[in-house]
Amino acid sequence: MPIAPYYYQFSAKIMGMNYIFIKILVILLLILLDKNGVNGEENVPCFFIFGDSLVDNGNNNRLPTSAKVNYKPYGIDLLSSPDPTGRFSNGLTPVDILGELLGFEELIPPFSSASGDMILKGVNYASGAAGIRQESGQHLGARVSLDKQLWNHQITILRMNHILNNKKYDNYNYNYKSSTKDYLEKCLYYVGMGSNDYLNNYFLPKIYSSSHIYTPQQYASLLIDQYQKQIQRLYSYGARKVALIGLGPIGCIPYAMKSFGAKNGSICVDEVNEAIQLFNQKLISLVDNFNNKFNDSAKFIYVNSFGIGSGDPTAAGFKFLNTSCCPTNNIGQCIPNGKVCEKRELYVFWDDIHPTQAVNGFTANRSYNAFLPSDTYPIDIKQLVALQL
């Protein structure tokens, strides 16, 4: 079972909210019609991304792993490149669209191919099958865990330091006169990890021992303790504006339903969703702890992936809610060169695990500019990047 799952819980928990979904749909359509999204200057000088397959944009392409999608039909709707890009979707990922909302004209490059001055706009370190814990996803092959992603970020900082120091003394039209540290403190950091620590670790008891050793409550505490140390490292590297992405209801994705099955008439695997909600609750507390600890020197926010999708998806134009757009293999990914659905904008899922570009647009928009107070905490990404710290 590859990589990091994501799903919008489309149970009709919130009644009378159709106008919100219609409003979001209109915004999404405008974004998809204009590839560059937002015109004008960037809201932040750079955008750094840490995560798993939900936001991987090619870092796994050359790794010996089954958790890679450098083949068609992946990326079929990415207008800038009709060839597969390593994105686990039919098109743009949530961070691609966030980058557009932030004002970046070019997509943030993957660490595996980023070079030269392009790293000054940011780098994407995400890796399919990666987790907070080193061993998560290892049965699928090589992957870049969060610890290794942080190490790669250190490499980027050294490269940036060399570039920025040189530019202080040349005649090019660059506005990088401050130190690398000052520059990094103005950037946005997006960190979304944990899905593989559950679906590709805890809930695979025949492969991993974690569920035999820890209760769900203990395991959530274990993950958060390690995550806290990792985010603390990111802060020590200069991160001051950090969005921590909560886990979506991964017990509802088609692969989870096929693998585990629902019980007691539920439409989801409740055991999985209950476990990851323990993690989300502790992640909110971690955000509070960091904000109290660092006070005005940094700001951390929580993006409520589990709650963002509440409502009726048909009000937003989706028609196919529980089936993939492409034929899939035994690990939930699209079969190479398989025939895909024609009206992809009507599908929630691209493969058995990952959402379509259309759903990614909803995720990005509501993370950037919260439509409900519960979408983000304590502020949204738009407000986060506007802060003067």
XYZ file of C-alpha atoms in Angstrom:
389
model
C 0.000 0.000 0.000
C 1.837 3.043 -1.124
C 2.363 6.323 0.235
C 0.369 8.850 2.041
C -3.343 8.646 1.731
C -5.744 11.496 1.708
C -9.467 11.767 1.553
C -12.194 14.281 2.102
C -14.808 12.930 4.467
C -17.854 13.721 2.448
C -20.441 12.719 5.017
C -23.155 15.310 5.205
C -22.327 16.533 8.692
C -22.911 20.179 7.912
C -26.309 20.965 6.496
C -27.113 24.070 4.537
C -23.482 24.626 3.503
C -23.973 24.187 -0.254
C -23.191 27.835 -0.890
C -19.712 27.314 0.511
C -18.974 24.459 -1.860
C -20.321 26.405 -4.823
C -18.163 29.375 -3.847
C -15.101 27.147 -3.573
C -15.876 25.526 -6.916
C -15.981 28.914 -8.617
C -12.616 29.867 -7.107
C -11.141 26.515 -8.114
C -12.327 26.869 -11.686
C -10.738 30.304 -11.910
C -7.442 28.877 -10.683
C -7.503 25.968 -13.100
C -8.266 28.321 -15.986
C -5.263 30.445 -15.045
C -2.289 28.162 -14.515
C -0.276 30.858 -12.800
C -3.073 31.437 -10.314
C -2.298 34.754 -8.646
C -0.599 37.599 -10.414
C 1.862 39.952 -8.766
C 4.700 39.614 -6.306
C 5.208 36.570 -4.131
C 3.794 36.817 -0.625
C 6.913 35.080 0.686
C 10.378 34.843 -0.901
C 10.458 31.045 -0.725
C 8.295 28.019 -0.016
C 9.684 24.807 1.497
C 7.675 21.577 1.467
C 8.119 18.462 3.601
C 5.768 15.545 3.183
C 4.763 12.307 1.517
C 3.030 11.237 -1.680
C 0.278 13.809 -1.358
C 2.820 16.470 -2.287
C 5.747 14.495 -3.776
C 6.595 16.032 -7.142
C 9.268 13.657 -8.379
C 11.708 12.968 -5.548
C 10.951 9.235 -5.725
C 11.337 8.928 -9.493
C 14.825 7.436 -9.397
C 14.552 5.544 -6.130
C 14.266 1.731 -6.003
C 10.689 1.709 -4.756
C 7.195 0.774 -5.845
C 6.037 4.092 -4.367
C 6.739 6.136 -7.466
C 4.585 7.253 -10.360
C 6.946 8.364 -13.112
C 4.701 6.829 -15.741
C 1.471 7.594 -17.536
C -1.349 8.254 -16.802
C -0.015 10.210 -13.791
C 0.295 13.921 -14.532
C -2.006 13.656 -17.534
C -3.590 17.051 -16.823
C -0.468 18.984 -15.870
C -0.440 21.551 -18.653
C 3.186 22.619 -18.192
C 4.404 19.082 -18.803
C 2.336 16.405 -20.551
C 4.888 13.799 -19.467
C 4.721 12.090 -16.052
C 6.269 14.257 -13.346
C 6.205 11.970 -10.341
C 3.086 13.572 -8.877
C 0.585 11.106 -7.409
C -2.347 12.742 -9.178
C -3.714 13.523 -12.590
C -2.359 17.059 -12.280
C -1.404 19.599 -9.665
C -0.914 18.760 -5.986
C -2.145 20.916 -3.082
C 1.268 22.568 -2.698
C 1.440 23.322 -6.426
C -1.804 25.250 -6.110
C -0.707 26.826 -2.830
C 2.397 28.043 -4.611
C 0.199 29.742 -7.182
C -1.906 31.326 -4.450
C 1.285 32.590 -2.840
C 2.215 34.297 -6.112
C 4.951 32.015 -7.457
C 5.001 31.884 -11.235
C 6.937 28.617 -11.391
C 6.253 25.327 -9.625
C 8.503 24.662 -6.645
C 11.151 22.151 -7.819
C 11.838 18.755 -6.208
C 15.044 18.436 -4.213
C 16.167 15.659 -6.548
C 16.549 18.088 -9.459
C 16.688 21.562 -7.864
C 19.868 23.428 -8.715
C 21.326 26.882 -9.065
C 19.284 29.973 -8.301
C 15.987 28.065 -8.490
C 16.429 26.959 -4.871
C 16.028 30.580 -3.750
C 12.286 30.247 -4.411
C 12.071 27.071 -2.335
C 12.417 23.318 -2.567
C 10.046 20.354 -2.302
C 11.545 17.491 -0.243
C 8.429 15.282 -0.104
C 8.720 11.563 -0.742
C 6.082 8.915 -1.367
C 5.863 6.347 1.474
C 7.794 8.615 3.866
C 6.857 8.934 7.496
C 7.753 10.513 10.792
C 9.304 7.200 11.798
C 12.257 5.952 9.805
C 10.848 2.460 9.171
C 7.397 3.529 7.951
C 6.854 2.461 4.345
C 10.064 0.447 4.131
C 8.271 -2.604 2.718
C 7.643 -0.562 -0.447
C 11.306 0.232 -0.965
C 13.455 3.346 -0.657
C 11.898 6.584 0.548
C 13.063 9.831 2.103
C 11.851 9.929 5.718
C 11.253 13.227 7.484
C 14.629 12.990 9.219
C 16.330 12.664 5.828
C 14.215 15.469 4.376
C 15.473 17.719 7.166
C 19.021 16.675 6.325
C 18.383 17.571 2.677
C 17.125 20.966 3.819
C 20.453 21.571 5.545
C 22.166 20.907 2.220
C 19.869 23.443 0.551
C 20.686 26.045 3.202
C 24.412 25.629 2.577
C 23.813 26.100 -1.147
C 21.640 29.151 -0.521
C 24.251 30.650 1.749
C 26.802 30.427 -1.045
C 24.427 31.971 -3.599
C 23.208 34.793 -1.369
C 26.683 35.757 -0.202
C 27.864 35.985 -3.802
C 24.885 38.097 -4.839
C 25.662 40.717 -2.220
C 28.634 41.751 -4.290
C 27.443 41.417 -7.866
C 25.529 43.823 -10.046
C 22.505 41.633 -10.688
C 19.064 42.880 -9.782
C 18.527 40.698 -6.728
C 16.993 41.839 -3.467
C 18.860 39.425 -1.215
C 20.897 41.823 0.900
C 20.231 40.246 4.268
C 21.829 37.127 5.676
C 20.635 33.654 4.712
C 19.094 33.327 8.170
C 17.064 36.519 7.741
C 15.984 35.344 4.307
C 14.852 31.912 5.533
C 12.850 33.427 8.375
C 10.574 35.124 5.830
C 9.708 31.864 4.028
C 6.721 29.529 4.377
C 7.274 25.962 5.587
C 4.656 23.302 4.854
C 4.943 20.005 6.754
C 2.464 17.176 6.223
C 3.504 13.822 7.659
C 2.001 10.875 9.520
C -0.295 9.024 7.128
C 2.306 6.376 6.329
C 3.069 5.922 10.005
C -0.446 4.527 10.227
C -1.391 2.934 6.926
C 2.119 1.755 6.105
C 3.181 0.862 9.623
C 0.714 0.626 12.497
C -2.085 -1.007 10.491
C 0.175 -3.574 8.852
C 0.690 -5.902 11.852
C 2.104 -8.717 9.719
C 5.009 -6.490 8.685
C 5.481 -3.968 11.506
C 5.485 -4.578 15.264
C 4.184 -1.154 16.334
C 0.556 -2.224 16.862
C 1.724 -5.164 18.962
C 3.697 -2.863 21.249
C 1.584 0.301 21.514
C -2.071 1.142 21.962
C -3.403 3.772 19.523
C -3.107 6.403 22.256
C 0.481 5.418 23.029
C 1.417 5.326 19.367
C -0.015 8.804 18.754
C 2.027 10.107 21.693
C 5.131 8.377 20.349
C 4.688 9.974 16.933
C 4.052 13.435 18.325
C 7.089 13.241 20.605
C 9.310 12.451 17.631
C 7.535 15.004 15.435
C 8.102 17.696 18.051
C 11.848 17.111 17.942
C 11.846 17.177 14.140
C 9.886 20.437 13.938
C 12.158 21.885 16.608
C 15.078 21.091 14.277
C 13.312 22.877 11.449
C 12.930 25.925 13.701
C 16.657 25.801 14.489
C 17.338 25.953 10.734
C 15.431 29.232 10.483
C 11.763 28.264 9.989
C 9.456 30.871 11.520
C 6.208 30.486 9.561
C 5.169 26.837 9.682
C 1.941 25.127 8.552
C 1.500 21.663 10.081
C -0.985 19.600 8.078
C -3.338 17.289 9.961
C -4.229 13.823 8.705
C -7.332 13.281 6.610
C -9.759 10.410 7.286
C -7.605 7.768 5.659
C -9.954 5.049 6.822
C -12.318 6.180 4.069
C -10.049 5.928 1.037
C -10.900 3.143 -1.447
C -7.696 1.250 -0.667
C -8.461 1.146 3.059
C -11.961 -0.090 2.348
C -10.632 -2.813 0.050
C -7.871 -3.816 2.461
C -9.619 -3.719 5.822
C -13.329 -3.433 5.149
C -15.829 -1.440 7.178
C -17.733 -2.821 10.153
C -21.155 -2.266 11.686
C -22.539 -0.642 8.564
C -19.980 2.180 8.503
C -18.862 3.610 5.176
C -15.287 3.881 6.492
C -12.782 1.874 8.510
C -13.564 3.524 11.824
C -10.634 1.959 13.659
C -8.206 3.759 11.360
C -9.988 7.111 11.549
C -10.226 6.971 15.328
C -6.499 6.298 15.605
C -5.455 9.151 13.351
C -7.783 11.563 15.158
C -5.777 10.870 18.309
C -2.744 12.075 16.372
C -4.585 15.166 15.100
C -5.690 16.153 18.592
C -2.117 15.945 19.833
C -0.908 17.883 16.797
C -3.205 20.779 17.725
C -1.717 20.745 21.215
C 1.759 20.732 19.676
C 0.867 23.869 17.697
C -0.224 25.545 20.931
C 2.955 24.462 22.700
C 5.191 25.836 19.956
C 3.321 29.139 19.788
C 3.559 29.562 23.543
C 7.214 28.590 23.590
C 8.385 30.836 20.752
C 5.888 33.621 21.412
C 6.359 36.395 18.815
C 9.479 34.952 17.183
C 7.584 32.286 15.188
C 4.070 31.163 14.300
C 2.747 27.637 13.793
C -0.668 26.733 12.432
C -2.708 23.546 12.080
C -4.580 22.696 8.876
C -7.643 20.579 9.622
C -7.549 18.109 6.739
C -10.016 15.824 8.486
C -12.659 18.501 8.787
C -12.110 20.524 5.623
C -14.131 18.119 3.471
C -17.243 17.961 5.630
C -20.346 18.460 3.546
C -21.971 17.164 0.416
C -19.513 16.841 -2.511
C -22.307 16.659 -5.070
C -23.065 20.313 -4.277
C -19.615 21.122 -5.664
C -20.181 19.090 -8.809
C -18.543 15.803 -7.873
C -20.356 12.693 -9.009
C -18.001 9.757 -8.411
C -17.170 9.687 -4.720
C -15.787 6.251 -3.863
C -14.113 4.953 -6.991
C -10.816 5.716 -8.694
C -10.490 7.445 -12.040
C -7.938 4.906 -13.275
C -7.685 1.102 -13.081
C -5.412 0.253 -10.148
C -2.944 -2.437 -9.145
C -2.642 -4.309 -5.851
C -0.938 -1.376 -4.102
C -3.608 1.113 -5.112
C -1.734 2.948 -7.869
C -2.816 3.403 -11.470
C -1.830 0.625 -13.859
C 0.787 1.939 -16.321
C -0.859 3.302 -19.465
C -4.275 2.237 -18.211
C -7.368 3.876 -19.631
C -8.582 6.683 -17.378
C -11.963 8.301 -16.915
C -12.810 11.167 -19.231
C -14.492 13.592 -16.828
C -11.840 13.711 -14.142
C -13.280 16.867 -12.620
C -16.215 14.765 -11.422
C -14.056 12.315 -9.455
C -12.863 12.623 -5.875
C -10.151 9.970 -6.262
C -7.514 9.675 -8.951
C -6.264 6.243 -7.822
C -7.286 4.206 -4.778
C -5.355 6.491 -2.450
C -4.794 9.959 -3.837
C -7.236 12.727 -4.764
C -7.738 14.310 -8.148
C -6.451 17.744 -9.038
C -9.974 19.068 -8.460
C -9.989 17.925 -4.836
C -6.433 19.189 -4.378
C -7.759 22.599 -5.363
C -10.280 22.523 -2.521
C -7.577 21.530 -0.077
C -5.261 24.312 -1.148
C -7.917 27.017 -1.202
C -9.340 26.272 2.209
C -5.877 25.916 3.715
C -4.809 29.244 2.260
C -7.987 31.177 2.988
C -10.189 29.370 5.521
C -13.882 29.344 4.668
C -14.855 27.995 8.075
C -13.200 28.820 11.410
C -12.460 25.109 11.844
C -10.471 24.836 8.591
C -7.250 26.094 10.162
C -6.016 26.972 13.651
C -5.357 29.567 14.945
C -5.092 31.378 11.579
C -4.945 30.371 7.918
C -1.941 30.324 5.597
C -2.840 33.682 4.037
C -2.720 35.309 7.457
C 0.408 33.369 8.397
C 2.494 34.635 5.474
C 1.305 38.211 6.115
C 2.676 38.241 9.668
C 5.614 40.485 10.461
C 7.723 38.451 12.899
